[in-house]
mmCIF file of C-alpha atoms in Angstrom:
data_model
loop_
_atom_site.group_PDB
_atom_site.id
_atom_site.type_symbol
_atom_site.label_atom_id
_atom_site.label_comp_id
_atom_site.label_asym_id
_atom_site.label_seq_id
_atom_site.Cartn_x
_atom_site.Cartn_y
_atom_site.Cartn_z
ATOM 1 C CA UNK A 1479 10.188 7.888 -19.314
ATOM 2 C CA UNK A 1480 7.326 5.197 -20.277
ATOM 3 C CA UNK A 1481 9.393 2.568 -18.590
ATOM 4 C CA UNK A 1482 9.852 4.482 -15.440
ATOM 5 C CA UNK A 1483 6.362 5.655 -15.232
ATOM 6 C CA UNK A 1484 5.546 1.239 -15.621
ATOM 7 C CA UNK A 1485 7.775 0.863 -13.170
ATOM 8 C CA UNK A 1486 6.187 3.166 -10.663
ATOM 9 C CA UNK A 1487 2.859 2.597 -11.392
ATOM 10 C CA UNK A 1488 2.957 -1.419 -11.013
ATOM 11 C CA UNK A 1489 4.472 -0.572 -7.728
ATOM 12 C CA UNK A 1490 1.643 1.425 -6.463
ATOM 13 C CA UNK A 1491 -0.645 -1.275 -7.926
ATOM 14 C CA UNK A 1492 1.390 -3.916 -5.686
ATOM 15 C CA UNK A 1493 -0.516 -1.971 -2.913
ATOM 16 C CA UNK A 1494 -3.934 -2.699 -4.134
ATOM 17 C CA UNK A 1495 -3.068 -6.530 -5.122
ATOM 18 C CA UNK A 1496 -1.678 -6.641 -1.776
ATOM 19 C CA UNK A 1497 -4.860 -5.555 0.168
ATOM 20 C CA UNK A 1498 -6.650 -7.928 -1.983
ATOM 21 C CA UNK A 1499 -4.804 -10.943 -1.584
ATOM 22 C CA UNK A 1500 -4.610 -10.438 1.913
ATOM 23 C CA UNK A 1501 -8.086 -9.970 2.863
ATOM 24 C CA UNK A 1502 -9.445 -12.344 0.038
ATOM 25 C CA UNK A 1503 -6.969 -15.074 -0.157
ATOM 26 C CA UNK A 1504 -4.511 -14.596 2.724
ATOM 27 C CA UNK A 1505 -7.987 -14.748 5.079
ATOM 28 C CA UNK A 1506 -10.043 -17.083 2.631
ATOM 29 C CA UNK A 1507 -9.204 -19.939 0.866
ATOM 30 C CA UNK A 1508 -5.613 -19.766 1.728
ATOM 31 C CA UNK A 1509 -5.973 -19.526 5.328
ATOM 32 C CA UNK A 1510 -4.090 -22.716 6.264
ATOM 33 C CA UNK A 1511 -0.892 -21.402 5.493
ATOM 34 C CA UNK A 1512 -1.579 -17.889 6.863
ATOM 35 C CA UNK A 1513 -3.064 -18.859 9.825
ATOM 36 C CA UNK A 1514 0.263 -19.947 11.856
ATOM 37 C CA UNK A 1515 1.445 -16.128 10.933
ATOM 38 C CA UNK A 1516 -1.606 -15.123 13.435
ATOM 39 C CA UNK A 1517 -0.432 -16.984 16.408
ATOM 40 C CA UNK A 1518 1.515 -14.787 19.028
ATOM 41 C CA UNK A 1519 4.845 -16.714 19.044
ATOM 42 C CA UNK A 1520 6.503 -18.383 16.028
ATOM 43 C CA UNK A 1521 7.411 -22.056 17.046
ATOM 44 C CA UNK A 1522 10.109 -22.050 14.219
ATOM 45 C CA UNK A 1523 12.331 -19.565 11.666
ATOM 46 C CA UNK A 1524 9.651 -20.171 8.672
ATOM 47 C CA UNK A 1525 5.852 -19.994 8.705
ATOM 48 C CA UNK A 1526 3.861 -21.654 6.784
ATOM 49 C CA UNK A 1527 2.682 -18.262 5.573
ATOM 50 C CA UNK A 1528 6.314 -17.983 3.864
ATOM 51 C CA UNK A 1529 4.948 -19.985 0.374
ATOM 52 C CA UNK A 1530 3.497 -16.611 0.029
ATOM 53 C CA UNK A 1531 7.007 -15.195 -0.932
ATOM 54 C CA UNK A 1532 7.454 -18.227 -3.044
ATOM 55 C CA UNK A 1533 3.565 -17.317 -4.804
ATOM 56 C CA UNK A 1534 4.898 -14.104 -5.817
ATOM 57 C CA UNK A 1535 8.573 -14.273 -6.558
ATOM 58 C CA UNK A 1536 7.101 -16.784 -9.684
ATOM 59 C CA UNK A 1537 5.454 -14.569 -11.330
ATOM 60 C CA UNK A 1538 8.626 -11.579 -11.028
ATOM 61 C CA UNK A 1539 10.779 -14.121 -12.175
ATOM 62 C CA UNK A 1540 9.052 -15.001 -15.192
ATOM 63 C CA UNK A 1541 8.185 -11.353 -16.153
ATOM 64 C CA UNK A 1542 11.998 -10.713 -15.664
ATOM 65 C CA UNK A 1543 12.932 -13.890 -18.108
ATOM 66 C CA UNK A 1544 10.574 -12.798 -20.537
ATOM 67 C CA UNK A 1545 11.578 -9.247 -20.194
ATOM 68 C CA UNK A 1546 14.965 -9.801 -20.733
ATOM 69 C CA UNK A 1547 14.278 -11.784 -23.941
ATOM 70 C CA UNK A 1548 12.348 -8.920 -25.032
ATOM 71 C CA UNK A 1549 15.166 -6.939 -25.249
ATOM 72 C CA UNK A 1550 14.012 -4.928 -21.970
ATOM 73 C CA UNK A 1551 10.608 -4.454 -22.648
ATOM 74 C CA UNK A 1552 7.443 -3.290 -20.765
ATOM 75 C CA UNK A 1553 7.585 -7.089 -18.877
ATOM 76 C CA UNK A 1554 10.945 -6.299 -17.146
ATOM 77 C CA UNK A 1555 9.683 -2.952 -15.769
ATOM 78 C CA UNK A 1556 6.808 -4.362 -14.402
ATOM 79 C CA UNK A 1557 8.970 -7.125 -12.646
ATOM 80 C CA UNK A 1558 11.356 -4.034 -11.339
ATOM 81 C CA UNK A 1559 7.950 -2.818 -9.826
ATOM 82 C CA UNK A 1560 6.621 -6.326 -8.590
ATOM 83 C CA UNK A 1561 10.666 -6.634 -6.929
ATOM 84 C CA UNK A 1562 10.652 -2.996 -5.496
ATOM 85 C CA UNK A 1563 7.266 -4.020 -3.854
ATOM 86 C CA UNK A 1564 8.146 -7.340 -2.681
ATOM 87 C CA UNK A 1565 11.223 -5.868 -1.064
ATOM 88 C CA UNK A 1566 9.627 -2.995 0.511
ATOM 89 C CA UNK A 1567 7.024 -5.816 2.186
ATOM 90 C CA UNK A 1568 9.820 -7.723 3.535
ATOM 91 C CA UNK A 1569 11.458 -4.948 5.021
ATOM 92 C CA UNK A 1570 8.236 -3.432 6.416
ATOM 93 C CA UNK A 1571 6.623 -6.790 7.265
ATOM 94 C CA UNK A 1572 9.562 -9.283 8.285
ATOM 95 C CA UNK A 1573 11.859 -6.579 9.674
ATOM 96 C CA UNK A 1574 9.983 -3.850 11.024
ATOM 97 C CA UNK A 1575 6.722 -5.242 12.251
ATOM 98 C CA UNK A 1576 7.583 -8.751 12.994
ATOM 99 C CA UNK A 1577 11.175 -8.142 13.874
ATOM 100 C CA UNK A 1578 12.123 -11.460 12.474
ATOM 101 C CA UNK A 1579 15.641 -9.627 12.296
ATOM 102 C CA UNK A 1580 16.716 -7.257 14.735
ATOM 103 C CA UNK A 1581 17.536 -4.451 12.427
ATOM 104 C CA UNK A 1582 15.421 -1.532 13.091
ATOM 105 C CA UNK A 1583 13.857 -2.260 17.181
ATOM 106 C CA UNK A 1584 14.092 1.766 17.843
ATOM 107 C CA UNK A 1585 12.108 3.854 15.196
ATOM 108 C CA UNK A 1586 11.143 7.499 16.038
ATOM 109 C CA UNK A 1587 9.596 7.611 12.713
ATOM 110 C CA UNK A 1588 6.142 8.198 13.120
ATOM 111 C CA UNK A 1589 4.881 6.688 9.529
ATOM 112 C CA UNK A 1590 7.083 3.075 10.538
ATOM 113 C CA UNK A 1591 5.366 3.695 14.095
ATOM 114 C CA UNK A 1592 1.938 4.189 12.467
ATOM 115 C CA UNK A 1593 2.161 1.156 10.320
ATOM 116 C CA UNK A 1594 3.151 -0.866 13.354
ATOM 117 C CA UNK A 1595 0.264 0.145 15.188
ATOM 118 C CA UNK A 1596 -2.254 -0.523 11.901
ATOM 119 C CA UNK A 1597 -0.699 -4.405 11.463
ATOM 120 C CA UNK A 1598 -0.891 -4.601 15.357
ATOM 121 C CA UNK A 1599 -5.049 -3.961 14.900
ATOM 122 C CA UNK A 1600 -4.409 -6.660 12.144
ATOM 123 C CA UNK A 1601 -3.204 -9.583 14.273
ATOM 124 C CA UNK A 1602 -5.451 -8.947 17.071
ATOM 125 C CA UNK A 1603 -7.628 -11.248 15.678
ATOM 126 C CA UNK A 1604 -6.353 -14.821 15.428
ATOM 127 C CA UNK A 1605 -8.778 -15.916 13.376
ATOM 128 C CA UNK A 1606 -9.351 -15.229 9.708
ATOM 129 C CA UNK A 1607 -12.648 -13.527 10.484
ATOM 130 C CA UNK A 1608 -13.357 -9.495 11.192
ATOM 131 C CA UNK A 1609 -9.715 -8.563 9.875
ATOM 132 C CA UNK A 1610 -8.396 -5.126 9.264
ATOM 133 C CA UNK A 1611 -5.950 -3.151 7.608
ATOM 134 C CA UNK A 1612 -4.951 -5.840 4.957
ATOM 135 C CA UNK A 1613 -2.788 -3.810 3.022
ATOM 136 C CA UNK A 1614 1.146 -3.039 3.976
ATOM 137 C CA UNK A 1615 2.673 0.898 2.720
ATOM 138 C CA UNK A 1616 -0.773 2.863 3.122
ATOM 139 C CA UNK A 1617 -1.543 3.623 6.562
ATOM 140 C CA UNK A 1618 -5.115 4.957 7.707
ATOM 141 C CA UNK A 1619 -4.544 8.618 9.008
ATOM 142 C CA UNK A 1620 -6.533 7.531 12.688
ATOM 143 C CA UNK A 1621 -3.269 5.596 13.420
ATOM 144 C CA UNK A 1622 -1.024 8.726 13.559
ATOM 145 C CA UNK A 1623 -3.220 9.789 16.190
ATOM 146 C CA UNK A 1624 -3.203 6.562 18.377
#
């Protein structure tokens, strides 16, 4: 049950460290390789922005190693939650949002159509200043309404 509740809880977390890495290092000291995700057309498949995957998958992979050797412990639950989070983003983000694949163009869903219209806010400014909605699964309530 402990390892479950771990597991859930670093996934809800992911949220918050998500928020915060977007708005402080995604828009701060980071910028250079987020900024080229803020530009209305993608000149090629990968962004620069991608080394963000890269910046997280490290520390997953790790807490998955050292989880393992552990004999399953507390480190590999967190990783499960990290994963679940990461994947979740990608399929949000990359699929949904950004439609980097063509999997789901037609959504009826008004959560997925509310999160579209939140990141949509996001990118209206190219610049890294006077950004909003940073984070990626919680969706202010005003864009159910819009």
């Amino acid at each position: 049950m402990i390892s479950f509740l771990i597991f859930i809880g670093v996934f809800l977390f992911m949220e918050c460290v998500t928020w915060l890495t977007h708005k402080y290092v995604m828009h701060g000291f980071m910028w250079y390789f987020h900024s080229d995700h803020h530009q209305p057309k993608y000149e090629d498949t990968f962004e620069r922005n991608d080394i963000f995957f890269v910046i997280f998958a490290i520390p997953s992979i790790l807490l998955f190693y050292f989880g393992v050797q552990g004999g399953f412990n507390y480190l590999f639950f967190i990783a499960c939650g990290v994963t679940l989070y990461g994947a979740c983003y990608f399929l949000i983000h990359d699929v949904l949002i950004h439609q980097r694949f063509k999997w789901f163009k037609n959504t009826k869903n008004k959560y997925l159509i509310a999160l579209r219209k939140a990141h949509k806010i996001h990118h209206k400014h190219l610049g890294k200043e006077k950004g909003e909605c940073f984070g990626m699964l919680f969706v202010p309530f005003k864009y159910y309404k819009m």
